[in-house]
Amino acid sequence: VILTVTLNAALDVTYEVERLVVEESNRVRSVAQRAGGKGVNVARVLAALGHDVTATGLAGGATGGLIRADLRAAGIAEELVEIAGESRRTVAVVPDSGSGATLLNEPGPRVSALEWERFGGRFAELAAGAAAVVLSGSLPRGLAPDAYAVLVTGARAAGAWVVLDADGAALRGGVPAGPDVVKPNHAELAAATGIADLGAACAALRDGGARAVVASLGAAGLAADTEEGRWKVGPPVAVAGNPTGAGDAAVAALVAGHVSGRSWPERLAEAVAVSAAAARAPLAGDLDRATYAAVRDRIRVIPWRDA
Amino acid sequence: VILTVTLNAALDVTYEVERLVVEESNRVRSVAQRAGGKGVNVARVLAALGHDVTATGLAGGATGGLIRADLRAAGIAEELVEIAGESRRTVAVVPDSGSGATLLNEPGPRVSALEWERFGGRFAELAAGAAAVVLSGSLPRGLAPDAYAVLVTGARAAGAWVVLDADGAALRGGVPAGPDVVKPNHAELAAATGIADLGAACAALRDGGARAVVASLGAAGLAADTEEGRWKVGPPVAVAGNPTGAGDAAVAALVAGHVSGRSWPERLAEAVAVSAAAARAPLAGDLDRATYAAVRDRIRVIPWRDA
């Protein structure tokens, strides 16, 4: 089983409006909601790829209850640990006009020391049975920046392969514990290391403890710096669409490739194809199968020599 | 006991933001939420005025659960009937700048025929023990425009004094059943009757079945057309502030005056004072006691002769 961890799980709410007028009363035509947060998106993609996945993390209140119910409805095993605070909502207000969505992101709950300790116990049990552990997204208020280091250490001790997908202090705090992969985008990589150059920044994270760095480069694909080699992987065509789920889909594909015993070049090609398929699906965590089929065989993995 | 009915109960959510930027991602600094809907606001004011009040209506889903919990936390007896649909939220996005709030109003649940029948049974039990019944606000989807007529008829048969505060088709549908009071504002009165003139529109609703019409006129106070006489009531000073709860507070005061055996002029003066106190409180259903004390003795009730 693959374990995904979402410490700041969310309910992603979409409000369809004719148009959004500031300082006025706006009628919401329809409300759609589903479980979200980066680790939840990874779990959805893994389930869509046919893998056995368990989603853990923290959830609380009425919103936490809706997150759990939606995961179960999607057929994903849910082992979220209950907290006293109310889980956050992200509200996307989407106008008919086709112009961009307006996002309202709630701050999310504060997690107590006792709740974090309780989560640690449950995490140890779940990680003990997992081939791979994926740690994704921001840390909720109340957790120290080394929270991911604690989980990386525990998961590796249990024998799991660990991917960390976070940014800022949460990424910097987790790297020294030696995750098998970290997956920042270029801007996150630059911010976490203070180094603008892609190759030098990847090298800095590996020097800091990460065993491999896979950097997502948007339409340009992925760059990977690993113990087995360095590669760049490009999609054969630029794929426009929803970027939110594309990075999470790439993480899911890397993990799926690992547990299936694929080589790094195979994992990376798969990650770009699945990421393109996610970018073309309307909701994060879903895949557009036609896009996957159209691009998969045309992806090129080439040695990365430019640094 | 006074029974308030809120068929489309809501959770009123307030998002505090630095500023709201359309088509961008906005960080919500704080989330506040409480039970709302016009009947709930009336119940809060009645409780604040020291009356024994029970809040019924329809509520469902996780949001319904939060509405119930908030009513109980406020010390209001809650007898909302469970429905399968998810109760609506109203989201007010309030910027630091002090510029106006942006409102997002969810459409609310659809009520089934079976749910309405089940509500009717519970309503009959509750109305049998009530001195007064207040029917407030919009009808949820799935209910016929005569829904309020059914409740007015049932409440009057049980011996209760009935106030109907609704607009449009819900008001027109309820009037023929003979509510003791209807309380539209001037625009609602004009829309429901097709008559712009205040006096003529009040007369039309009384001809249609309403025993009394109390029209709220914003800063100009109230106008009342009753079986005992016709009056206009003005606040001694213009009171600026939050209009949402002012009308609901006026309804609460009219009911409180009735159950306490006050005359129409006394009820009307009290309604204007309580309404001013509600307009000055930041949240609907709350009262600013200093405003009440400052205006109460200066309110003038005068015969309404101009029609």
Coordinates of C-alpha atoms in Angstrom, one line a residue, chain B residues 87-213:
Chain B
S87 CA -28.2 23.9 4.3
R88 CA -27.0 27.0 2.6
R89 CA -24.1 29.3 3.5
T90 CA -23.9 33.0 3.0
V91 CA -20.3 34.1 2.7
A92 CA -19.5 37.8 3.5
V93 CA -16.0 38.8 2.4
V94 CA -15.0 41.8 4.4
P95 CA -11.9 43.8 3.5
D96 CA -9.7 45.7 6.1
S97 CA -10.1 48.8 4.0
G98 CA -13.6 49.4 5.4
S99 CA -15.1 49.3 1.9
G100 CA -18.2 47.2 1.4
A101 CA -18.6 43.5 1.9
T102 CA -18.9 41.1 -1.1
L103 CA -21.6 38.6 -0.5
L104 CA -21.8 35.1 -2.0
N105 CA -25.2 33.5 -1.4
E106 CA -25.5 29.7 -1.9
P107 CA -28.7 28.5 -3.4
G108 CA -29.6 26.2 -0.5
P109 CA -31.2 22.8 -0.5
R110 CA -34.2 21.4 -2.4
V111 CA -36.9 20.1 0.0
S112 CA -38.8 16.9 -0.9
A113 CA -42.6 16.5 -0.5
L114 CA -41.9 13.9 2.2
E115 CA -39.7 16.3 4.1
W116 CA -42.3 19.0 3.9
E117 CA -44.9 16.6 5.2
R118 CA -42.7 15.6 8.1
F119 CA -42.1 19.3 8.9
G120 CA -45.8 19.9 8.9
G121 CA -46.3 17.3 11.6
R122 CA -43.6 18.8 13.8
F123 CA -44.8 22.3 13.2
A124 CA -48.4 21.4 14.3
E125 CA -47.0 20.0 17.6
L126 CA -44.8 23.1 18.2
A127 CA -47.5 25.6 17.2
A128 CA -50.0 24.0 19.6
G129 CA -47.9 25.3 22.5
A130 CA -47.0 28.7 21.1
A131 CA -48.5 32.1 21.9
A132 CA -47.1 33.5 18.7
V133 CA -45.6 32.1 15.5
V134 CA -43.2 34.1 13.3
L135 CA -42.7 32.9 9.7
S136 CA -39.6 34.5 8.1
G137 CA -37.7 34.6 4.9
S138 CA -37.5 32.9 1.6
L139 CA -38.9 29.4 0.7
P140 CA -36.3 26.8 -0.2
R141 CA -36.5 25.1 -3.6
G142 CA -39.1 22.4 -3.8
L143 CA -41.8 24.2 -1.8
A144 CA -45.0 25.6 -3.4
P145 CA -45.7 29.3 -3.1
D146 CA -48.6 28.5 -0.8
A147 CA -46.3 26.9 1.8
Y148 CA -46.7 29.8 4.2
A149 CA -50.5 29.7 3.8
V150 CA -50.5 26.2 5.1
L151 CA -48.4 27.2 8.1
V152 CA -50.5 30.4 8.7
T153 CA -53.7 28.3 8.7
G154 CA -52.3 25.7 11.0
A155 CA -50.9 28.2 13.5
R156 CA -54.1 30.3 13.6
A157 CA -56.1 27.1 14.1
A158 CA -53.9 26.3 17.1
G159 CA -54.7 29.7 18.5
A160 CA -51.3 31.5 17.9
W161 CA -50.8 35.0 16.7
V162 CA -49.0 34.8 13.4
V163 CA -46.5 37.2 11.7
L164 CA -45.4 36.6 8.1
D165 CA -42.2 38.3 7.0
A166 CA -41.5 37.3 3.4
D167 CA -41.6 38.8 0.0
G168 CA -42.5 38.0 -3.6
A169 CA -44.5 34.8 -4.3
A170 CA -44.0 33.6 -0.8
L171 CA -45.7 36.7 0.6
R172 CA -48.5 36.7 -2.0
G173 CA -49.0 33.0 -1.4
G174 CA -49.3 33.4 2.4
V175 CA -51.6 36.5 2.6
P176 CA -54.9 34.7 1.7
A177 CA -54.6 32.5 4.8
G178 CA -55.0 35.6 7.0
P179 CA -51.8 36.2 8.9
D180 CA -52.2 38.6 11.9
V181 CA -49.3 40.8 10.6
V182 CA -47.2 40.9 7.4
K183 CA -44.1 43.1 7.4
P184 CA -42.8 43.9 4.0
N185 CA -40.5 46.9 3.3
H186 CA -41.8 49.5 0.8
A187 CA -40.1 47.9 -2.2
E188 CA -41.3 44.4 -1.3
L189 CA -44.8 45.8 -0.8
A190 CA -44.8 47.5 -4.2
A191 CA -43.5 44.3 -5.9
A192 CA -46.0 42.1 -4.2
T193 CA -49.0 44.3 -5.0
G194 CA -48.0 46.1 -8.2
I195 CA -49.0 49.3 -6.3
A196 CA -46.3 52.0 -5.7
D197 CA -48.4 54.1 -3.3
L198 CA -47.7 53.0 0.3
G199 CA -51.2 53.4 1.7
A200 CA -53.0 51.8 -1.3
A201 CA -50.5 48.9 -1.3
C202 CA -51.2 48.2 2.5
A203 CA -54.9 48.4 1.8
A204 CA -54.5 45.8 -1.0
L205 CA -52.7 43.3 1.3
R206 CA -55.4 43.8 4.0
D207 CA -58.1 43.3 1.4
G208 CA -56.2 40.1 0.3
G209 CA -56.3 38.6 3.8
A210 CA -53.6 40.2 6.1
R211 CA -55.1 41.5 9.3
A212 CA -52.4 44.1 9.7
V213 CA -49.6 45.4 7.5

